[in-house]
Short mmCIF file of C-alpha atoms in Angstrom, two decimals:
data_model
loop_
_atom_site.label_atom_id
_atom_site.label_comp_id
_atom_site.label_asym_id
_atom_site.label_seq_id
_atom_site.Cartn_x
_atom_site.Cartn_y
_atom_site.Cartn_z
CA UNK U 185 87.02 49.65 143.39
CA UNK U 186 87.88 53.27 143.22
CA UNK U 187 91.20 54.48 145.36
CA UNK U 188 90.93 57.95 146.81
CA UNK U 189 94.56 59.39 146.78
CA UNK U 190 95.09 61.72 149.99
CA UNK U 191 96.94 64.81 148.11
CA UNK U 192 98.19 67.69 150.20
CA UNK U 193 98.72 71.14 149.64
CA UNK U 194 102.56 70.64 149.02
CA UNK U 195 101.73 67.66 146.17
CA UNK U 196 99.48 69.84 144.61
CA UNK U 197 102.46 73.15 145.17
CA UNK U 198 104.88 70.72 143.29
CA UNK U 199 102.26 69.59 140.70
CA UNK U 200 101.66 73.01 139.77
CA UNK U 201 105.48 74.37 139.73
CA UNK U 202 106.18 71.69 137.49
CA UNK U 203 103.57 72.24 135.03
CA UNK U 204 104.42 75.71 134.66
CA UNK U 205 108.08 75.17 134.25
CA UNK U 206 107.60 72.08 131.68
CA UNK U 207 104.98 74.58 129.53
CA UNK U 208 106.51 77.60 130.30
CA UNK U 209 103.68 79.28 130.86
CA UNK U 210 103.52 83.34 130.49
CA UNK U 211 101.35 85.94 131.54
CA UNK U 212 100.10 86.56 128.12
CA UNK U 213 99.06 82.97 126.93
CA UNK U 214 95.78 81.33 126.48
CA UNK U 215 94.95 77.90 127.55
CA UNK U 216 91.81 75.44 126.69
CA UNK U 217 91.19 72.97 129.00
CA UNK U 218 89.13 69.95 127.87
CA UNK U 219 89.75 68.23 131.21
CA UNK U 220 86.88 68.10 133.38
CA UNK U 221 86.94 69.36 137.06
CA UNK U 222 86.91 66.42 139.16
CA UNK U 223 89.79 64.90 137.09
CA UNK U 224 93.40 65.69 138.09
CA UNK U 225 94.36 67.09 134.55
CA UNK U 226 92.87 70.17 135.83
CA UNK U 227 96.36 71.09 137.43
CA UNK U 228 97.79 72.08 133.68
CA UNK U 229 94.22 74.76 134.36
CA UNK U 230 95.31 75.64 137.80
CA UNK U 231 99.03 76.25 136.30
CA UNK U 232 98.07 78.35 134.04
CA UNK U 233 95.93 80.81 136.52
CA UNK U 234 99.60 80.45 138.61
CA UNK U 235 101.46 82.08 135.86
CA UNK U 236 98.81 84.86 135.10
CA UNK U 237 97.33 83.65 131.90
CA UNK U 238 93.42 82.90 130.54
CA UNK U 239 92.40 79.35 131.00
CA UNK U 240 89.14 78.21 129.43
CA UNK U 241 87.27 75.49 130.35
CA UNK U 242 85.03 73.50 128.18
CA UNK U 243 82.12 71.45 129.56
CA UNK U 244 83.07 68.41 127.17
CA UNK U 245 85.09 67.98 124.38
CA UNK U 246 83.09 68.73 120.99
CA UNK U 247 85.50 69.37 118.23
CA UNK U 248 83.46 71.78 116.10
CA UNK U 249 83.72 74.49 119.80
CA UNK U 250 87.45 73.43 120.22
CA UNK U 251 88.15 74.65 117.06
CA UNK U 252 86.12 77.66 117.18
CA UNK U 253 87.62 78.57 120.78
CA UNK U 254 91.12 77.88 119.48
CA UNK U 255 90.81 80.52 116.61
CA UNK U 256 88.89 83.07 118.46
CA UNK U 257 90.75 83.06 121.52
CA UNK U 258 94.03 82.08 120.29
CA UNK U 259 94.75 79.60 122.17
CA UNK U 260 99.02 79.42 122.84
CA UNK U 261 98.96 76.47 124.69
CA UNK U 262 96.23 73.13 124.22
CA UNK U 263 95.15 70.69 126.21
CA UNK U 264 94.35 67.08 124.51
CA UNK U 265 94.82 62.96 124.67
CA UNK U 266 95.87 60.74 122.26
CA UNK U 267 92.14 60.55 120.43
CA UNK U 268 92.02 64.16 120.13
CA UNK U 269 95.10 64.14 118.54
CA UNK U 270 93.77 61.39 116.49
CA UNK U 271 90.60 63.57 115.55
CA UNK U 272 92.96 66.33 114.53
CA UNK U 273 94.73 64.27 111.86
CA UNK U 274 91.62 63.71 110.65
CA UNK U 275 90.51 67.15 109.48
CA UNK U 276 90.13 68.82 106.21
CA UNK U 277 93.11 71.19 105.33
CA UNK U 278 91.40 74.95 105.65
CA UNK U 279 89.80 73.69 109.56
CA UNK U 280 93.69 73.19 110.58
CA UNK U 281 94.41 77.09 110.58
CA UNK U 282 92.21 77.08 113.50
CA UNK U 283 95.44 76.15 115.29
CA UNK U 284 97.52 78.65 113.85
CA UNK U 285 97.92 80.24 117.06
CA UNK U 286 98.72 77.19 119.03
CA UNK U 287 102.40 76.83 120.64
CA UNK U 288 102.46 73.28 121.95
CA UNK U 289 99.75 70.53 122.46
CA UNK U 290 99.83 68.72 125.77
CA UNK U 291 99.26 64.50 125.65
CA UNK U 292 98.71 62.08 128.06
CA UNK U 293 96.16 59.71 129.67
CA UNK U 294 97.11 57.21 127.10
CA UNK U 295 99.63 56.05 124.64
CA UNK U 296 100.30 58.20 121.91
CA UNK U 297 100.93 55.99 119.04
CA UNK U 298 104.39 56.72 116.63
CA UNK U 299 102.11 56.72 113.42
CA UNK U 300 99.53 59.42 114.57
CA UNK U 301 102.39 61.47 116.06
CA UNK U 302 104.26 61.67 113.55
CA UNK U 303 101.13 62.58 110.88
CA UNK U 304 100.09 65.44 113.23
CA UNK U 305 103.83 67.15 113.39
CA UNK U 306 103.61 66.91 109.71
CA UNK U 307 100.36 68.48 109.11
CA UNK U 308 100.59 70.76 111.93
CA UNK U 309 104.83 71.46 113.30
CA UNK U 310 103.18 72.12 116.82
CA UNK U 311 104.97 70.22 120.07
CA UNK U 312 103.56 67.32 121.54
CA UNK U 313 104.22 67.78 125.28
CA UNK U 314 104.02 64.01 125.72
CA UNK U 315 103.38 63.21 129.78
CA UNK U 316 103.13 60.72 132.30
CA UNK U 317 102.02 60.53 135.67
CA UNK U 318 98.88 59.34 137.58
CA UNK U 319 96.28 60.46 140.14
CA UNK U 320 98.40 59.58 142.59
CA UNK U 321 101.63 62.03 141.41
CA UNK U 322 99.25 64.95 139.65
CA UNK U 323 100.47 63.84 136.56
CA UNK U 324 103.92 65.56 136.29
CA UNK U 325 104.12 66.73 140.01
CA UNK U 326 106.31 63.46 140.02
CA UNK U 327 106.44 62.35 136.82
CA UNK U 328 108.00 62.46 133.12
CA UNK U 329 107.38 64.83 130.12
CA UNK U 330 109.04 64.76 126.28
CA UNK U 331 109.68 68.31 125.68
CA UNK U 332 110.54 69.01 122.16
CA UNK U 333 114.40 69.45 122.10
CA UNK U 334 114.08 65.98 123.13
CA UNK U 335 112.77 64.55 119.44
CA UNK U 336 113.36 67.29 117.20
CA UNK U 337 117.19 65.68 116.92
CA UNK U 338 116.13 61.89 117.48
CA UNK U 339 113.40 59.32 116.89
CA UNK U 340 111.60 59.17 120.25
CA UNK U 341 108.78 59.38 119.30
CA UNK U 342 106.33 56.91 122.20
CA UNK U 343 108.77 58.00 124.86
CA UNK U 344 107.57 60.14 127.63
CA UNK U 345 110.60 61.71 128.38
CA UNK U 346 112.97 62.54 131.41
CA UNK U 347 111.80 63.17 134.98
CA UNK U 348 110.36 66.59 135.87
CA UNK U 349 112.25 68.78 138.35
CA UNK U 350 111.83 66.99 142.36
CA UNK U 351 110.60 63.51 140.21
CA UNK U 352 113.10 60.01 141.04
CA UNK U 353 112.94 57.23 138.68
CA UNK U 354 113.42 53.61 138.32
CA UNK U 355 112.40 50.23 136.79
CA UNK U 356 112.08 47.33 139.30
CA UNK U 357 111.36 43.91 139.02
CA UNK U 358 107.46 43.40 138.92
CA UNK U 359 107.68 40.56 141.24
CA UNK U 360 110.37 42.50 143.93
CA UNK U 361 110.52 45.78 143.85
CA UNK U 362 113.75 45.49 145.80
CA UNK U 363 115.41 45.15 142.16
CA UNK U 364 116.15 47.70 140.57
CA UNK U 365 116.19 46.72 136.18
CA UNK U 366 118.80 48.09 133.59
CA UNK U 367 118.40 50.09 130.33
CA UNK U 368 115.77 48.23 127.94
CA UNK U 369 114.80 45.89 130.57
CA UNK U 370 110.81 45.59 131.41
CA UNK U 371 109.52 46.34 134.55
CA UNK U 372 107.69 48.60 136.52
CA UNK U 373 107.56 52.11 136.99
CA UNK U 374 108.56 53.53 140.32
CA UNK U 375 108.27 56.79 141.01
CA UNK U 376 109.34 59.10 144.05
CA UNK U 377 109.13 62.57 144.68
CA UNK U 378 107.53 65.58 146.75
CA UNK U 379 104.07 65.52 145.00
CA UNK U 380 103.41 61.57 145.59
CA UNK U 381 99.98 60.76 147.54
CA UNK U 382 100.44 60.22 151.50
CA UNK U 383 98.35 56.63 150.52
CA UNK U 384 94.65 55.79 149.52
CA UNK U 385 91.94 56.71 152.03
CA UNK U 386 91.13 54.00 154.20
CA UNK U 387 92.77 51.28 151.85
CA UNK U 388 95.51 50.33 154.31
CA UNK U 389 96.56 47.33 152.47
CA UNK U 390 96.69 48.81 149.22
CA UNK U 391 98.26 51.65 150.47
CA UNK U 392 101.20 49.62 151.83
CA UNK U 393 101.30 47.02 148.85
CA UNK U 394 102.16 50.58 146.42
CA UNK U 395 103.39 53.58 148.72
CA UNK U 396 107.01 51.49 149.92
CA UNK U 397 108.41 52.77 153.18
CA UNK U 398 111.38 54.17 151.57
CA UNK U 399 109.02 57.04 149.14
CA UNK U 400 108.92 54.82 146.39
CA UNK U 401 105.46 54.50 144.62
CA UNK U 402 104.57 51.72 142.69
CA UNK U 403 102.68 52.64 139.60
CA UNK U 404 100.94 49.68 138.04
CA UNK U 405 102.51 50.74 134.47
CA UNK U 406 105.20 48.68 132.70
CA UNK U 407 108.05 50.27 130.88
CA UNK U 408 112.02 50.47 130.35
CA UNK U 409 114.55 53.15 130.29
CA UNK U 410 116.87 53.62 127.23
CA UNK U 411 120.28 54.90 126.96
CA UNK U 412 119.69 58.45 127.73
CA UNK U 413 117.54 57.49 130.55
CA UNK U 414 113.87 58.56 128.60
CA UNK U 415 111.31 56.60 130.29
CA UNK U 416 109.23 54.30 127.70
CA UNK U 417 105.67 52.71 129.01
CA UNK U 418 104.71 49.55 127.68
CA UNK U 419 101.68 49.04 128.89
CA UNK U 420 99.70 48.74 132.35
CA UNK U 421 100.51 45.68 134.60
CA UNK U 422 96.97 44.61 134.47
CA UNK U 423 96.99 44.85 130.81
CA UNK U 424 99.31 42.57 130.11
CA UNK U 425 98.55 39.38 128.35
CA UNK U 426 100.20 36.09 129.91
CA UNK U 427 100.05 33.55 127.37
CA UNK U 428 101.62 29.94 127.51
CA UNK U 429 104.10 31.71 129.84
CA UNK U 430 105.06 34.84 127.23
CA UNK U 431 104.29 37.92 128.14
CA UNK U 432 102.42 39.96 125.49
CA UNK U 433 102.25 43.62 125.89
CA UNK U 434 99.38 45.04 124.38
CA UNK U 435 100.29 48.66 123.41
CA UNK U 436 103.15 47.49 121.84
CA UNK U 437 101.45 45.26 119.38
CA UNK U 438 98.86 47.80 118.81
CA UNK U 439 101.84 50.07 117.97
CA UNK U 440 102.59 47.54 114.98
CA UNK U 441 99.11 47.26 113.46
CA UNK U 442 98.08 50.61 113.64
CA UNK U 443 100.39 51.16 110.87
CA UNK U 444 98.00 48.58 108.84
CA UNK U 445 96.91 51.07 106.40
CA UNK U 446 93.10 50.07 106.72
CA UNK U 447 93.09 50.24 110.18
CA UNK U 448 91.83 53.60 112.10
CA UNK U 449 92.20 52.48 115.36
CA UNK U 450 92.93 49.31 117.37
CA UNK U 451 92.70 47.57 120.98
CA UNK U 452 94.44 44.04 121.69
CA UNK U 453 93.31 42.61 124.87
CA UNK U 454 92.69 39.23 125.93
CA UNK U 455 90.24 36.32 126.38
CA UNK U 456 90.31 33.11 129.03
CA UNK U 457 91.33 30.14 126.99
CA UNK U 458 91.63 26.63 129.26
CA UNK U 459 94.73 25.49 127.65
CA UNK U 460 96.70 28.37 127.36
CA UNK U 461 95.49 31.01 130.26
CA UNK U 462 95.06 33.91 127.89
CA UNK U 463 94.82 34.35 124.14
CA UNK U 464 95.38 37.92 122.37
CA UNK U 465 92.75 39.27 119.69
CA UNK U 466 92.13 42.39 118.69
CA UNK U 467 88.86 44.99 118.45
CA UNK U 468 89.48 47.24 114.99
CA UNK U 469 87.91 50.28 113.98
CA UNK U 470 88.08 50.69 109.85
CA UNK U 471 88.99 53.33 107.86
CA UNK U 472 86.45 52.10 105.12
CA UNK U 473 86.70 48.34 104.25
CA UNK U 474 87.00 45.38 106.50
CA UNK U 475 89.51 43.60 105.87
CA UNK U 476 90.72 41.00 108.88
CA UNK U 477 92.20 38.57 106.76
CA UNK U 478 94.51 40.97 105.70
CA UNK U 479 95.59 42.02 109.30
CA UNK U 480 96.35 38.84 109.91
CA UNK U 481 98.23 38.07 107.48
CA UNK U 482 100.31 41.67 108.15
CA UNK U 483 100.27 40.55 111.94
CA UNK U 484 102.33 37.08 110.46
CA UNK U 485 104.50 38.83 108.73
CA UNK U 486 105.93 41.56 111.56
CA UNK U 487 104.84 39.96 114.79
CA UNK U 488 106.38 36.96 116.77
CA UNK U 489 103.93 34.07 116.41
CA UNK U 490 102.31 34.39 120.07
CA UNK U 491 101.18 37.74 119.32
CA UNK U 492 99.21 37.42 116.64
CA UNK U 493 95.63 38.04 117.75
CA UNK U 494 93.61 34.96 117.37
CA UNK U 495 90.07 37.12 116.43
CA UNK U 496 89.40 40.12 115.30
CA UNK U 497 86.21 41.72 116.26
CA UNK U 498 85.38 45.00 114.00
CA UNK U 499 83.41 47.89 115.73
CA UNK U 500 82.00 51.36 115.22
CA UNK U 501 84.36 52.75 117.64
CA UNK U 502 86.34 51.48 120.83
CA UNK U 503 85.19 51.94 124.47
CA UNK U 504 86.53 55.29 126.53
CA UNK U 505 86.27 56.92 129.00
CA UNK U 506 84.48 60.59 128.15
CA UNK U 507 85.97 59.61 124.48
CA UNK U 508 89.73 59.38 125.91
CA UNK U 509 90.95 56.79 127.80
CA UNK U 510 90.80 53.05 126.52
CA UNK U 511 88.48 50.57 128.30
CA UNK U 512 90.10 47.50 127.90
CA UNK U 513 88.10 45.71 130.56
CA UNK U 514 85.00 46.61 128.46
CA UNK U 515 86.16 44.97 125.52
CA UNK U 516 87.05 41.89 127.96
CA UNK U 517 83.63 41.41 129.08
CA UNK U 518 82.47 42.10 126.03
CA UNK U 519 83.76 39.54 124.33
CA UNK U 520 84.46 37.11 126.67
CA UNK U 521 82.08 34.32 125.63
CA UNK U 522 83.27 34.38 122.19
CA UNK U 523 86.67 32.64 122.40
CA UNK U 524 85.27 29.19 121.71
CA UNK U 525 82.45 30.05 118.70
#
């Protein structure tokens, strides 16, 4: 069921500071916005009216007009998700100048996987602003962000960053939040901060099972901190496979077999299975040939056993969201009745 997060005028002040700060926005730059108007990415739009500069707004995202509107309108700052990204890798050499003008590419929504990352700040040397937040925070009005300086010098690439100015983090133990978790040690995200929701509208158990009394928010998402404190998310809580007892995260074996070089793209999520709860398997879009067997057999040789996917189901493209976010749950029903053919 849908949660309606009660935002105020001050989340949405914060929400808005922060995007302008973390983009640094100036009068003379151009945004595209491929977010539509009921979703709360529209804040990085509303930022950029706060600062003084030209926001446009497409109806959807059709990557023949977002190229056209980034050339002719030279576009400073973009707006995608990690398929767009994707899509960008993708294109023929001379269609890439389209983006000559572009200063920094905002991600989120999604993980942004190391391989496609690095391929686009090859072809293209533009910044992936790499975010995190939710609904309830307006993405980085209490959130995280990579900015560049943060992997120009290092290899963190999948991390999204270091709280934004106002934003309080911490890892907790999934089954009490009252623990807090060390550096590299799984939990989940808790958030707190001046731009989190007052609750969900007339949900008032949910509200009190995720807004804690003391301003902490508890996000659904799994992740760790490193050394230098960057935030890392593994995957969402209700994501995660449970198999035998080990915990399988799904974005992190996805992470692994992307780099399969036949592979385009690639969901793990699970299926029922009576003697072991859940079993991993995977849906796999191709670049040209199938070749499962040979996943597989790549899966052996750099997973741990357990999460090796037991099937793997080849389709024409993955279930999203208006072409962004994952639908794992789709892919659940979907193939839920074939664990035992």
């Amino acid at each position: 069921k849908p949660k309606g997060s009660m935002l105020t005028h001050g989340n949405w002040f914060t929400a808005i500071h922060n995007a302008c700060d973390v983009l640094t926005y100036k009068e003379n730059d151009t945004f595209l916005c491929i977010y539509p108007m009921a979703h709360v990415g529209i804040m990085w739009a509303i930022a950029a009216l706060r600062a003084g500069a030209l926001t446009i707004t497409m109806d959807f995202f059709e990557i023949n007009e977002y190229l056209e509107l980034c050339k002719n309108e030279e576009v400073s700052v973009l707006s995608g998700m990690p398929p767009v990204i994707h899509t960008l890798t993708n294109l023929e050499e001379e269609k890439r100048e389209n983006l000559s003008t572009v200063r920094e590419i905002i991600s989120g929504g999604g993980p942004l996987h190391r391989k496609i990352w690095k391929k686009f700040m090859a072809q293209y040397n533009i910044p992936i602003i790499n975010a995190y937040g939710l609904s309830e925070s307006i993405v980085i009005g209490t959130g995280t962000v990579i900015r560049p300086e943060d992997y120009a010098t290092a290899d963190r690439y999948e991390s999204v960053g270091h709280p934004v100015c106002f934003s309080e983090l911490k890892i907790v133990d999934e089954d009490d939040p009252s623990i807090s978790l060390g550096h590299y040690e799984h939990g989940e995200i808790a958030l707190r901060g001046p731009a989190i929701a007052k609750g969900y509208w007339g949900m008032e158990k949910e509200t009190k099972e995720s807004f804690l009394e003391d301003g902490w928010f508890l996000t659904g998402d799994i992740g760790y901190i490193d050394e230098d404190e960057r935030l890392f998310i593994t995957d969402r809580k209700k994501d995660m496979i449970v198999m035998s007892g080990w915990k399988i995260y799904p974005t992190e074996v996805e992470e692994t077999l992307i780099k399969y070089p036949k592979v385009d793209e690639i969901a793990i999520f699970s299926v029922d299975d009576i003697h072991k709860g859940e079993l991993p398997v995977a849906a796999v879009v191709w670049k040209d040939e199938e070749d499962p067997d040979g996943l597989v057999s790549y899966s052996k040789e750099y997973l741990a056993r357990y999460k090796v996917p037991r099937k793997i189901f080849t389709m024409d493209e993955l279930p999203r969201v208006n072409g962004w976010k994952l639908l794992r749950r789709e892919l659940r029903e979907m193939f839920s009745e074939t664990k035992d053919e």
